[in-house]
Coordinates of C-alpha atoms and ligand atoms in Angstrom, one line a residue:
M1 CA 30.3 -58.0 -11.8
S2 CA 33.2 -58.3 -14.3
E3 CA 35.4 -55.8 -15.5
T4 CA 33.7 -53.9 -18.8
V5 CA 36.2 -52.2 -20.9
A6 CA 34.7 -49.0 -20.3
D7 CA 35.4 -49.8 -16.4
F8 CA 39.2 -50.9 -17.7
V9 CA 39.3 -47.3 -19.0
L10 CA 38.6 -45.5 -15.9
H11 CA 40.8 -48.0 -14.0
R12 CA 43.5 -47.2 -16.4
L13 CA 43.1 -43.4 -16.5
R14 CA 43.5 -43.5 -12.7
E15 CA 46.4 -45.5 -13.2
W16 CA 48.0 -42.8 -15.1
G17 CA 47.2 -40.4 -12.4
V18 CA 44.3 -38.7 -14.7
E19 CA 42.3 -36.3 -12.4
H20 CA 39.8 -34.6 -14.5
V21 CA 38.2 -35.5 -17.8
F22 CA 36.4 -33.0 -19.8
G23 CA 33.2 -33.7 -21.8
Y24 CA 29.5 -34.1 -22.8
A25 CA 27.1 -37.1 -22.7
G26 CA 25.7 -39.1 -25.3
D27 CA 24.7 -42.6 -26.5
G28 CA 28.2 -43.4 -28.3
I29 CA 29.6 -43.3 -24.8
N30 CA 26.9 -44.5 -22.5
G31 CA 28.9 -47.7 -21.8
L32 CA 31.7 -44.8 -20.4
L33 CA 29.1 -42.8 -18.5
A34 CA 27.7 -45.9 -16.8
A35 CA 31.2 -46.8 -15.8
W36 CA 31.5 -43.8 -14.1
E37 CA 28.7 -44.3 -12.2
R38 CA 30.1 -47.4 -10.6
A39 CA 33.6 -45.7 -10.1
E40 CA 35.0 -43.7 -7.4
D41 CA 36.3 -40.5 -8.9
P42 CA 38.8 -39.7 -9.7
P43 CA 39.1 -39.2 -12.6
M44 CA 36.0 -36.7 -12.1
F45 CA 33.8 -36.0 -15.1
V46 CA 33.3 -32.4 -15.5
Q47 CA 30.3 -31.3 -18.1
S48 CA 30.5 -28.6 -19.8
R49 CA 27.8 -26.8 -22.3
H50 CA 29.0 -27.9 -25.4
E51 CA 31.8 -30.1 -26.6
E52 CA 34.1 -27.4 -28.0
M53 CA 33.9 -26.0 -24.3
S54 CA 35.2 -29.5 -23.2
A55 CA 38.1 -29.5 -25.2
F56 CA 39.0 -26.0 -24.4
Q57 CA 38.9 -26.7 -20.7
A58 CA 41.2 -29.6 -21.3
V59 CA 43.7 -27.3 -23.2
G60 CA 43.2 -24.8 -20.4
Y61 CA 43.9 -27.6 -17.9
A62 CA 46.8 -28.8 -19.6
K63 CA 48.2 -25.5 -19.9
F64 CA 47.8 -24.3 -16.8
T65 CA 49.1 -27.2 -14.8
G66 CA 51.7 -28.7 -17.1
R67 CA 50.2 -32.2 -17.1
T68 CA 48.3 -33.9 -20.0
G69 CA 44.4 -33.2 -20.5
F70 CA 41.8 -35.4 -21.5
C71 CA 38.4 -35.1 -23.2
V72 CA 35.5 -37.1 -23.9
A73 CA 32.7 -37.2 -26.2
T74 CA 30.0 -39.1 -28.1
S75 CA 30.0 -40.2 -31.7
G76 CA 29.2 -37.8 -34.5
P77 CA 28.2 -34.7 -33.6
G78 CA 29.9 -34.8 -30.3
A79 CA 33.4 -36.0 -31.8
I80 CA 32.7 -33.0 -34.5
H81 CA 32.2 -30.2 -31.5
L82 CA 35.4 -31.1 -30.1
L83 CA 37.6 -30.6 -33.3
N84 CA 38.0 -26.7 -32.7
G85 CA 39.5 -27.3 -29.5
L86 CA 41.7 -30.3 -30.4
Y87 CA 43.1 -27.7 -32.9
D88 CA 43.9 -25.4 -30.6
A89 CA 45.8 -27.9 -28.7
K90 CA 47.6 -29.3 -31.6
L91 CA 48.6 -26.0 -33.0
D92 CA 49.8 -24.7 -29.4
H93 CA 51.8 -27.9 -28.7
V94 CA 49.6 -29.0 -25.6
P95 CA 49.1 -32.3 -25.0
V96 CA 45.6 -33.6 -25.1
V97 CA 43.9 -37.0 -25.4
A98 CA 40.4 -37.1 -26.8
I99 CA 38.4 -40.1 -26.3
V100 CA 35.2 -40.5 -28.4
G101 CA 32.4 -42.8 -28.9
Q102 CA 31.2 -44.6 -32.1
T103 CA 28.3 -46.5 -33.3
N104 CA 28.1 -50.5 -32.6
R105 CA 30.5 -52.3 -35.0
S106 CA 27.4 -54.0 -36.6
A107 CA 26.3 -50.9 -37.7
M108 CA 29.6 -49.6 -39.0
G109 CA 29.6 -48.8 -43.0
G110 CA 25.7 -48.5 -42.9
H111 CA 25.1 -45.1 -43.1
Y112 CA 23.8 -45.5 -39.4
Q113 CA 22.3 -42.6 -37.5
Q114 CA 25.4 -40.5 -36.1
E115 CA 27.9 -42.7 -38.0
V116 CA 30.9 -40.1 -39.1
D117 CA 34.0 -41.5 -40.4
L118 CA 36.1 -40.3 -37.1
I119 CA 39.1 -41.8 -38.4
S120 CA 39.3 -39.8 -41.4
L121 CA 37.9 -36.8 -39.4
Y122 CA 40.7 -37.2 -36.8
K123 CA 43.4 -38.1 -39.3
D124 CA 44.9 -34.6 -39.1
V125 CA 44.1 -33.2 -35.7
A126 CA 45.6 -36.3 -34.0
A127 CA 48.1 -37.2 -36.6
E128 CA 50.5 -38.6 -34.7
Y129 CA 47.8 -40.9 -33.0
C130 CA 44.4 -42.1 -33.9
Q131 CA 43.2 -45.5 -33.2
M132 CA 39.9 -47.3 -32.9
V133 CA 39.5 -50.2 -30.2
T134 CA 37.7 -52.9 -31.7
V135 CA 38.3 -55.7 -29.4
P136 CA 39.1 -56.0 -25.8
E137 CA 42.6 -56.8 -25.5
Q138 CA 43.8 -53.8 -28.0
L139 CA 42.8 -51.3 -25.5
P140 CA 45.7 -50.9 -22.7
N141 CA 47.9 -50.6 -25.6
V142 CA 46.0 -48.1 -27.5
L143 CA 45.2 -46.0 -24.5
D144 CA 48.9 -45.9 -23.2
R145 CA 50.1 -45.2 -26.4
A146 CA 47.6 -41.9 -26.9
I147 CA 48.6 -40.8 -23.5
R148 CA 52.4 -41.6 -23.6
I149 CA 52.4 -39.9 -27.4
A150 CA 50.2 -36.6 -26.4
T151 CA 52.8 -36.3 -23.6
S152 CA 56.0 -36.7 -24.9
Q153 CA 55.0 -35.2 -28.4
R154 CA 53.4 -32.2 -26.6
T155 CA 50.3 -33.0 -29.1
V156 CA 46.3 -34.1 -29.8
T157 CA 46.0 -38.1 -30.0
A158 CA 42.5 -40.1 -30.2
V159 CA 41.0 -43.2 -29.1
I160 CA 37.5 -44.1 -30.8
I161 CA 35.9 -46.6 -29.0
P162 CA 32.5 -48.1 -30.2
A163 CA 29.6 -48.0 -28.1
D164 CA 28.9 -52.0 -28.1
V165 CA 33.1 -52.4 -27.3
Q166 CA 32.6 -50.0 -24.3
E167 CA 30.4 -52.8 -22.7
L168 CA 32.1 -55.8 -23.6
E169 CA 34.2 -57.8 -20.8
Y170 CA 37.5 -56.8 -20.6
S171 CA 40.3 -59.0 -21.2
P172 CA 43.7 -58.2 -21.0
P173 CA 46.2 -59.2 -24.0
G174 CA 47.9 -62.6 -23.4
H175 CA 51.5 -63.6 -24.0
E176 CA 50.3 -64.9 -27.5
F177 CA 51.1 -64.2 -31.1
K178 CA 49.5 -60.9 -32.8
M179 CA 49.0 -59.8 -28.9
V180 CA 50.3 -56.4 -27.8
P181 CA 50.6 -56.1 -24.2
S182 CA 51.0 -52.5 -22.7
S183 CA 52.2 -51.3 -19.3
L184 CA 52.6 -47.9 -17.4
D185 CA 55.4 -45.5 -16.8
M186 CA 57.4 -43.0 -19.0
S187 CA 60.5 -41.4 -18.1
Q188 CA 61.5 -38.1 -19.8
S189 CA 65.2 -37.2 -21.0
P190 CA 64.8 -34.1 -23.0
P191 CA 67.5 -33.9 -25.5
V192 CA 70.5 -32.0 -25.2
P193 CA 73.0 -30.9 -28.1
P194 CA 76.6 -32.1 -28.4
D195 CA 79.4 -29.9 -27.5
S196 CA 80.4 -29.2 -30.8
E197 CA 77.3 -27.5 -31.6
L198 CA 77.2 -25.6 -28.4
Q199 CA 80.5 -24.3 -29.1
R200 CA 79.7 -23.0 -32.4
A201 CA 76.7 -21.1 -31.0
A202 CA 78.6 -19.7 -28.4
A203 CA 80.9 -18.4 -31.3
L204 CA 78.2 -16.6 -32.9
L205 CA 76.8 -15.4 -30.0
N206 CA 80.4 -14.0 -28.7
A207 CA 80.7 -12.3 -31.5
G208 CA 77.5 -10.3 -31.8
E209 CA 77.6 -6.8 -30.2
K210 CA 73.9 -6.2 -29.9
V211 CA 72.3 -9.3 -29.0
A212 CA 68.4 -9.6 -28.7
M213 CA 66.6 -12.9 -27.4
L214 CA 63.4 -14.1 -28.1
I215 CA 61.5 -16.6 -26.0
G216 CA 58.7 -18.9 -26.2
Q217 CA 56.6 -21.0 -24.0
G218 CA 59.4 -23.8 -24.7
S219 CA 61.5 -21.9 -22.6
R220 CA 59.2 -22.2 -19.7
G221 CA 61.3 -23.6 -16.6
A222 CA 64.4 -22.0 -17.8
A223 CA 63.9 -18.4 -16.5
A224 CA 66.9 -18.4 -14.3
E225 CA 69.2 -19.7 -17.2
V226 CA 67.7 -17.1 -19.6
I227 CA 68.2 -14.3 -17.0
E228 CA 71.8 -15.4 -16.6
V229 CA 72.7 -15.8 -20.5
A230 CA 70.8 -12.4 -21.0
D231 CA 73.0 -10.6 -18.4
L232 CA 76.4 -12.1 -19.9
L233 CA 75.7 -11.3 -23.5
G234 CA 73.8 -8.0 -22.5
A235 CA 70.6 -8.6 -24.1
G236 CA 67.4 -7.3 -24.3
V237 CA 64.8 -10.2 -24.0
A238 CA 61.2 -10.0 -26.2
K239 CA 58.7 -13.0 -25.5
A240 CA 56.3 -14.2 -27.9
L241 CA 52.4 -14.1 -26.6
L242 CA 52.5 -17.7 -25.6
G243 CA 56.0 -17.0 -23.7
K244 CA 54.7 -14.0 -22.0
D245 CA 54.5 -15.6 -18.2
V246 CA 57.9 -17.3 -18.9
L247 CA 60.1 -14.1 -17.6
S248 CA 58.9 -11.2 -15.5
D249 CA 57.9 -8.0 -17.0
E250 CA 59.6 -6.3 -14.0
L251 CA 62.9 -6.8 -15.3
P252 CA 64.0 -3.8 -17.0
W253 CA 65.4 -5.8 -20.1
V254 CA 62.5 -7.8 -21.0
T255 CA 60.9 -5.7 -23.7
G256 CA 57.5 -7.7 -23.8
S257 CA 55.1 -9.1 -26.2
I258 CA 56.6 -9.2 -30.0
G259 CA 54.5 -8.7 -33.2
L260 CA 51.6 -6.9 -34.5
L261 CA 50.1 -7.2 -30.7
G262 CA 53.4 -6.5 -29.3
T263 CA 55.4 -3.3 -28.2
R264 CA 57.7 -0.8 -29.2
P265 CA 60.6 -1.7 -27.3
S266 CA 60.3 -5.5 -28.9
Y267 CA 60.2 -3.6 -32.4
E268 CA 63.1 -1.9 -31.7
L269 CA 64.7 -4.6 -30.1
M270 CA 64.7 -6.7 -33.4
R271 CA 65.2 -3.7 -35.9
D272 CA 68.6 -2.8 -34.0
C273 CA 70.1 -5.7 -32.9
D274 CA 72.7 -7.6 -34.8
T275 CA 72.6 -11.2 -33.2
L276 CA 69.3 -13.1 -32.5
L277 CA 68.8 -16.1 -29.8
V278 CA 65.4 -17.7 -30.0
V279 CA 64.9 -20.2 -27.3
G280 CA 61.5 -22.1 -27.3
S281 CA 59.9 -20.0 -29.9
S282 CA 57.8 -20.4 -33.2
F283 CA 56.9 -17.1 -33.4
P284 CA 55.3 -17.1 -36.8
Y285 CA 55.8 -13.4 -38.2
T286 CA 58.9 -13.2 -39.8
Q287 CA 58.5 -9.6 -40.7
F288 CA 58.8 -8.5 -36.7
L289 CA 62.3 -10.9 -36.6
P290 CA 65.3 -8.6 -37.7
E291 CA 66.5 -8.2 -41.5
F292 CA 67.5 -11.4 -43.2
D293 CA 70.8 -10.0 -43.5
Q294 CA 71.1 -7.9 -40.4
A295 CA 71.5 -10.5 -37.8
R296 CA 73.3 -13.6 -37.2
A297 CA 71.2 -16.5 -35.6
V298 CA 71.1 -19.3 -33.3
Q299 CA 67.8 -21.1 -32.5
I300 CA 67.0 -23.8 -29.3
D301 CA 64.4 -25.9 -29.6
V302 CA 63.3 -29.5 -28.0
D303 CA 61.7 -30.4 -31.6
P304 CA 64.1 -31.1 -34.4
R305 CA 60.5 -30.3 -36.5
M306 CA 60.6 -27.0 -35.2
V307 CA 64.3 -26.0 -35.8
G308 CA 65.3 -23.9 -38.7
L309 CA 61.7 -22.5 -39.1
R310 CA 61.0 -18.9 -39.4
Y311 CA 64.5 -17.2 -40.0
P312 CA 67.7 -18.0 -41.9
F313 CA 69.4 -19.5 -38.3
E314 CA 73.1 -20.3 -38.8
V315 CA 72.7 -22.7 -35.6
N316 CA 69.9 -24.7 -34.7
L317 CA 70.3 -26.5 -31.6
V318 CA 67.9 -29.0 -30.5
G319 CA 67.5 -29.5 -27.1
D320 CA 65.6 -28.8 -24.0
A321 CA 65.6 -25.0 -23.2
T322 CA 67.1 -25.3 -19.4
E323 CA 69.7 -28.1 -20.0
T324 CA 70.9 -26.6 -23.5
L325 CA 71.2 -22.6 -22.1
R326 CA 72.8 -24.6 -18.6
R327 CA 75.4 -25.8 -20.8
L328 CA 76.1 -22.9 -23.2
L329 CA 76.5 -20.5 -20.2
P330 CA 80.1 -21.4 -19.6
L331 CA 81.3 -20.7 -23.0
L332 CA 79.8 -17.3 -23.3
A333 CA 81.6 -14.1 -22.5
R334 CA 80.4 -11.3 -20.4
K335 CA 80.2 -8.2 -23.0
E336 CA 81.6 -5.6 -21.4
D337 CA 80.4 -3.0 -23.1
R338 CA 76.7 -2.4 -21.9
G339 CA 75.7 0.4 -24.1
W340 CA 73.3 -1.7 -26.1
R341 CA 71.6 -3.2 -22.8
A342 CA 71.2 0.6 -21.5
T343 CA 69.3 1.5 -25.2
V344 CA 67.0 -1.6 -24.3
E345 CA 66.4 -0.2 -21.0
R346 CA 65.6 3.1 -21.8
N347 CA 63.4 2.2 -24.4
V348 CA 61.6 -0.3 -22.0
S349 CA 61.2 2.4 -19.5
R350 CA 59.8 4.7 -21.8
W351 CA 57.1 2.3 -23.3
W352 CA 55.9 1.8 -19.7
E353 CA 55.4 5.6 -19.4
V354 CA 53.5 5.1 -22.8
M355 CA 51.2 2.3 -21.5
Q356 CA 50.4 4.8 -18.6
R357 CA 49.7 7.7 -20.9
R358 CA 47.6 5.7 -23.3
A359 CA 45.7 4.2 -20.7
A360 CA 44.9 7.8 -19.5
T361 CA 43.4 8.6 -22.7
K362 CA 39.9 10.0 -22.8
A363 CA 37.5 7.8 -24.3
D364 CA 33.5 7.4 -24.5
P365 CA 32.7 6.1 -21.9
I366 CA 35.7 3.6 -21.1
N367 CA 39.1 3.3 -22.8
P368 CA 39.8 -0.5 -22.9
E369 CA 43.5 0.5 -22.1
L370 CA 42.4 1.9 -18.9
V371 CA 40.6 -1.5 -18.1
F372 CA 43.7 -3.7 -18.8
H373 CA 46.4 -1.1 -17.2
A374 CA 44.4 -0.9 -14.0
L375 CA 44.0 -4.8 -13.9
S376 CA 47.9 -4.8 -14.1
S377 CA 49.1 -3.4 -10.7
R378 CA 46.2 -5.4 -9.0
L379 CA 46.9 -8.9 -10.0
P380 CA 47.9 -11.1 -7.3
S381 CA 51.4 -12.5 -7.8
D382 CA 49.9 -16.3 -8.4
A383 CA 47.1 -15.3 -10.7
I384 CA 46.1 -17.0 -13.9
I385 CA 45.1 -15.1 -16.8
T386 CA 43.4 -15.7 -20.4
A387 CA 42.3 -13.6 -22.9
D388 CA 40.1 -14.3 -26.2
S389 CA 41.0 -13.4 -29.5
G390 CA 39.7 -9.8 -30.2
S391 CA 41.1 -6.5 -29.1
S392 CA 41.5 -7.8 -25.3
A393 CA 44.9 -10.0 -26.4
N394 CA 46.0 -6.6 -27.5
W395 CA 45.3 -5.2 -24.4
Y396 CA 46.8 -8.4 -22.3
A397 CA 49.6 -8.6 -24.6
R398 CA 50.8 -4.8 -23.5
H399 CA 49.5 -3.6 -20.5
V400 CA 49.7 -6.8 -18.5
K401 CA 52.9 -7.0 -16.7
M402 CA 53.7 -10.5 -15.6
R403 CA 55.5 -10.7 -12.0
G404 CA 55.5 -13.6 -9.1
T405 CA 54.0 -16.9 -10.4
M406 CA 51.4 -15.3 -12.5
R407 CA 50.6 -17.6 -15.7
G408 CA 48.7 -16.6 -19.0
S409 CA 47.4 -17.6 -22.0
L410 CA 45.4 -17.5 -24.7
S411 CA 45.2 -19.2 -27.9
G412 CA 48.4 -18.4 -29.7
T413 CA 48.6 -20.2 -33.1
L414 CA 44.9 -20.9 -34.1
A415 CA 44.0 -17.4 -32.7
T416 CA 40.3 -18.7 -32.4
M417 CA 37.7 -17.0 -30.4
G418 CA 36.2 -18.5 -27.5
P419 CA 38.5 -20.2 -25.1
G420 CA 38.9 -17.3 -22.9
V421 CA 36.3 -18.5 -20.6
P422 CA 36.7 -22.2 -20.7
Y423 CA 40.4 -22.3 -20.5
V424 CA 39.8 -20.8 -16.7
I425 CA 37.3 -23.7 -15.8
G426 CA 40.0 -25.9 -16.7
A427 CA 42.3 -24.1 -15.0
K428 CA 40.3 -23.9 -12.0
F429 CA 39.9 -27.8 -11.8
G430 CA 43.9 -27.9 -11.7
C431 CA 44.7 -25.0 -9.7
P432 CA 41.6 -24.5 -7.4
D433 CA 43.3 -22.0 -5.0
R434 CA 44.5 -19.8 -7.6
P435 CA 43.0 -16.5 -8.6
C436 CA 41.9 -16.6 -12.3
Y437 CA 41.0 -14.0 -14.6
A438 CA 39.1 -14.5 -18.3
L439 CA 39.6 -11.5 -20.3
V440 CA 37.1 -11.9 -22.9
G441 CA 35.2 -9.6 -25.8
D442 CA 31.5 -9.6 -26.3
G443 CA 31.4 -11.0 -29.5
A444 CA 33.3 -14.2 -27.7
M445 CA 31.2 -14.1 -25.0
Q446 CA 28.4 -14.2 -27.0
M447 CA 29.8 -17.1 -29.0
N448 CA 30.8 -19.4 -25.9
G449 CA 31.0 -17.5 -22.6
I450 CA 27.7 -16.7 -21.7
N451 CA 27.1 -20.5 -22.0
E452 CA 30.3 -21.3 -19.7
L453 CA 29.0 -19.0 -16.8
I454 CA 26.3 -22.0 -16.5
T455 CA 29.3 -24.1 -16.1
I456 CA 31.0 -21.9 -13.9
A457 CA 27.7 -21.7 -11.6
K458 CA 27.7 -25.5 -11.3
Y459 CA 30.8 -26.1 -10.1
W460 CA 32.4 -22.8 -8.1
K461 CA 31.1 -24.1 -5.0
Q462 CA 33.8 -27.1 -5.2
W463 CA 36.8 -24.9 -6.0
A464 CA 39.0 -24.0 -2.8
D465 CA 39.0 -20.8 -4.0
P466 CA 36.0 -19.2 -5.5
R467 CA 37.9 -16.3 -7.0
L468 CA 37.4 -16.2 -10.5
V469 CA 36.6 -13.1 -12.6
V470 CA 35.5 -12.9 -16.5
A471 CA 35.9 -9.5 -17.8
V472 CA 33.8 -8.2 -20.7
L473 CA 34.5 -5.7 -23.1
H474 CA 31.2 -4.5 -23.9
N475 CA 31.4 -2.4 -27.2
N476 CA 29.0 -3.8 -29.0
D477 CA 31.4 -4.6 -31.9
L478 CA 33.6 -7.2 -33.5
N479 CA 36.2 -4.8 -33.1
Q480 CA 39.5 -6.6 -33.3
V481 CA 38.2 -7.4 -37.1
T482 CA 36.5 -3.9 -37.3
W483 CA 40.0 -2.4 -37.2
E484 CA 41.7 -5.0 -39.3
L485 CA 39.2 -4.4 -42.2
R486 CA 39.6 -0.6 -41.5
A487 CA 43.3 -1.3 -41.6
M488 CA 43.4 -3.7 -44.7
E489 CA 40.8 -2.4 -47.0
G490 CA 40.8 1.0 -46.0
S491 CA 37.0 1.0 -46.1
P492 CA 34.4 1.8 -43.4
S493 CA 33.6 -1.3 -40.9
F494 CA 30.6 -3.6 -42.6
L495 CA 28.0 -3.0 -39.9
P496 CA 25.8 -6.2 -40.5
S497 CA 29.1 -8.3 -39.9
Q498 CA 30.9 -6.2 -37.2
Q499 CA 27.6 -4.9 -35.1
L500 CA 26.7 -7.0 -31.9
P501 CA 23.6 -7.2 -30.4
D502 CA 23.3 -5.8 -26.8
F503 CA 23.1 -8.2 -24.0
P504 CA 23.1 -8.0 -19.9
Y505 CA 26.4 -9.4 -19.2
A506 CA 26.5 -8.7 -15.6
G507 CA 22.8 -9.1 -15.1
Y508 CA 22.6 -12.5 -16.5
A509 CA 25.6 -13.5 -14.4
A510 CA 23.7 -12.1 -11.2
S511 CA 20.7 -14.2 -12.3
L512 CA 22.8 -17.6 -12.2
G513 CA 23.8 -16.7 -9.2
L514 CA 27.5 -15.2 -9.7
R515 CA 28.0 -11.5 -8.7
G516 CA 27.8 -9.1 -11.6
I517 CA 28.9 -5.9 -11.9
K518 CA 28.5 -3.7 -15.0
V519 CA 30.9 -0.6 -15.1
D520 CA 30.6 2.7 -17.1
D521 CA 32.2 5.3 -15.5
P522 CA 36.1 5.1 -16.2
K523 CA 36.5 6.3 -12.7
E524 CA 34.9 3.1 -11.7
V525 CA 37.5 0.6 -13.0
G526 CA 40.1 0.6 -10.3
A527 CA 37.5 0.0 -7.5
A528 CA 35.4 -2.7 -9.6
W529 CA 38.4 -4.8 -10.2
D530 CA 39.2 -4.9 -6.5
E531 CA 35.5 -5.7 -5.6
A532 CA 35.8 -8.1 -8.1
L533 CA 38.7 -9.8 -6.6
A534 CA 37.0 -9.6 -2.9
A535 CA 33.7 -11.4 -3.9
D536 CA 33.0 -14.4 -2.2
R537 CA 32.4 -16.2 -5.7
P538 CA 33.0 -15.8 -9.6
C539 CA 32.4 -12.2 -10.6
L540 CA 31.4 -11.0 -14.2
L541 CA 32.6 -7.5 -14.7
E542 CA 30.9 -5.8 -17.4
F543 CA 32.9 -3.0 -18.8
V544 CA 31.3 -0.7 -21.3
T545 CA 34.4 0.5 -23.5
D546 CA 34.8 2.4 -26.7
P547 CA 35.5 0.7 -29.8
A548 CA 36.7 3.9 -31.4
V549 CA 40.4 3.1 -29.6
P550 CA 42.5 1.2 -31.9
P551 CA 44.8 -1.1 -31.3
I552 CA 47.8 0.4 -32.6
P553 CA 50.7 -1.7 -34.1
P554 CA 54.2 -0.8 -32.6
H555 CA 55.4 0.1 -35.7
A556 CA 53.3 2.5 -36.7
T557 CA 54.3 6.3 -36.8
L558 CA 52.2 9.0 -36.1
E559 CA 51.6 10.0 -39.9
Q560 CA 50.5 6.5 -40.7
I561 CA 48.0 6.5 -38.0
K562 CA 47.0 9.9 -39.3
S563 CA 46.6 8.8 -42.8
T564 CA 44.9 5.7 -42.2
V565 CA 42.7 7.1 -40.0
T566 CA 41.7 9.8 -42.2
S567 CA 41.5 7.5 -45.6
F568 CA 38.1 5.5 -43.8
V569 CA 36.5 8.7 -42.8
K570 CA 34.3 7.7 -45.9
G571 CA 31.1 6.1 -43.7
D572 CA 31.7 5.0 -40.5
A573 CA 29.2 5.6 -37.9
D574 CA 31.7 6.5 -35.4
R575 CA 34.5 8.0 -37.7
W576 CA 34.9 11.6 -36.3
G577 CA 35.5 9.5 -32.9
M578 CA 38.1 7.1 -34.7
V579 CA 39.8 9.9 -35.7
K580 CA 40.2 11.5 -32.5
E581 CA 41.4 8.6 -30.5
G582 CA 43.3 6.9 -33.0
V583 CA 45.2 10.4 -33.1
R584 CA 45.1 10.8 -29.6
S585 CA 46.5 7.4 -28.6
K586 CA 49.3 7.8 -30.7
L587 CA 49.8 11.2 -29.4
A588 CA 50.0 9.6 -26.0
E589 CA 53.3 7.9 -26.8
V590 CA 54.6 11.1 -28.3
I591 CA 53.5 13.9 -26.1
P592 CA 53.0 14.0 -22.2
G593 CA 49.9 15.6 -21.1
T594 CA 47.6 14.2 -24.0
S595 CA 45.5 12.5 -21.3
S596 CA 42.7 13.7 -18.6
D597 CA 43.9 11.3 -16.0
P598 CA 40.8 9.3 -14.7
S599 CA 42.9 7.5 -12.0
P600 CA 42.4 3.8 -12.4
Ligands
LIG701 C1 35.8 -18.8 -34.2 C2 36.8 -17.8 -34.9 N1 35.7 -17.1 -35.8 C3 36.0 -15.9 -35.9 C4 37.7 -15.2 -35.8 C5 37.7 -14.0 -36.5 N2 38.0 -13.1 -35.3 C6 39.1 -12.6 -34.7 S1 38.8 -11.5 -33.4 C7 37.6 -11.4 -33.6 C8 36.3 -10.6 -32.6 C9 36.2 -10.5 -31.5 O1 34.9 -9.5 -31.0 P1 35.2 -9.4 -29.6 O2 34.7 -10.8 -28.8 O3 33.9 -8.4 -29.8 O4 36.3 -8.7 -28.9 P2 36.6 -7.4 -29.6 O5 37.8 -7.3 -30.7 O6 35.4 -6.6 -29.9 O7 37.3 -6.9 -28.1 C10 36.8 -12.2 -34.8 C11 35.5 -12.1 -35.6 C12 38.0 -15.9 -34.8 N3 39.6 -15.9 -34.6 N4 38.0 -17.3 -34.6

């Protein structure tokens, strides 16, 4: 049988070294599915429960492997379902190629079943490249460019292939007028700034006395250079959430996360510095950066479209983080006065004590901070961790100490609920020998996670290492938003929107043949983590946690907490609990011994 367009798609993906495509079936891609049936793996077709999950899996795969993710869906509803996951990729600068079906060319424009104007629909999410293949000769060029652009621009691209085109006999572009042949292979040569720009940056950094660094995911792979620069400048280093795993939290001058979910020492670092060096981060919350007239600032980013944002930087260097820092290093003078460094280190060490105390603060029944604190020291040094949007992102940001080769991520920019579980599924296909943890709220679990447990049950036996732990914070509340409502509106929570129906998470996991453990006693938290990691199969840990433990922002004072909490003692069912827990957590920062240490 001759090669069809669909056969060629798989053939070309194989030539690009693609090993996994995350997708869901439908007649808009029947030609592709039939080709998959004929073909030998790779690429492997990984089936989810919903196309949005396929997109999230592709994003998780790409985030944790550093490779480009691929997802596939049928026309109309399938392509629509992919969108949220694709936006997650686009906003977090993750390379993902979406291949979607379309109705037959003969039906287009006829208000046909499942016909949606996909070029228009994908125009924004795949703004860098979105093309429909209408004749076979167009294919290699369109597919190759979609892969090259997604990979080099770290963005989303889309290839739309009508169902009838998939079944046409493949015919390559010729050596002719209006034919566009294509080829494989691509080399990446990251940009480096010119010497004159590096000298300007170095002069500014050398002139400062109290240097703060902020690093993001763009500094991945540059940890050694960041450490050297920070040492020379006597700087403290804060991390944007997507860059949390770039640098170990065991370094005494790493202040941890920054922002609303960040740490107190990061807040203090920015509040008190006189010089700022941002490397590979587009951290959006300007209010957590120094005052505009307080610090002179340099930014380094690989993408010329992303420099000069968020702060009045004096020097904007366009360059790869590793190469740029390497070239900057010989131009930097070592700061002999180490007083600022010592202050940063004191703040950091105090913060970790506070975290210990906060985790040990009493709650009913389990303090979610205890759950994350107990996990942190138990994590294998090669663990992959995801957190979902919700209060778990707070506790992940503050309590999980990165070390070794640990990796971690969440939906940093779109901040969508729901990727926690599908991200780790993507990770398990990309890095099957690493232990994975998804840290998820019960709302996110009910939104997506429960269904994707079925996907885990379907595939886990194929993974070299079955260790995958899904931890659910069972608080029957959309807690993060409940707290936002309370803080912003000063109103009691609106139960019809915030309260969640109960669900037996651990029991459900067990019914799928996975391990399921329910924990409602704080004394059992540590042992449960150990048991989950030792299990011979993926394990769901259901922690019954207290929704009254507030995710306190790093800059809040005890007085602010007291007045905020008391201001909404108006109608909340758990109002007295909140007052108690909020004040208690804040007190744990200032007064040792406000806890009843339940020994994690
Ligand atoms: C798709 C989507 N819908 C809604 C939101 C708004 N939102 C952010 S966090 C959150 C609550 C999450 O609740 P849950 O998963 O139960 O975690 P908790 O905060 O209770 O730990 C909501 C509704 C969002 N970010 N994404």
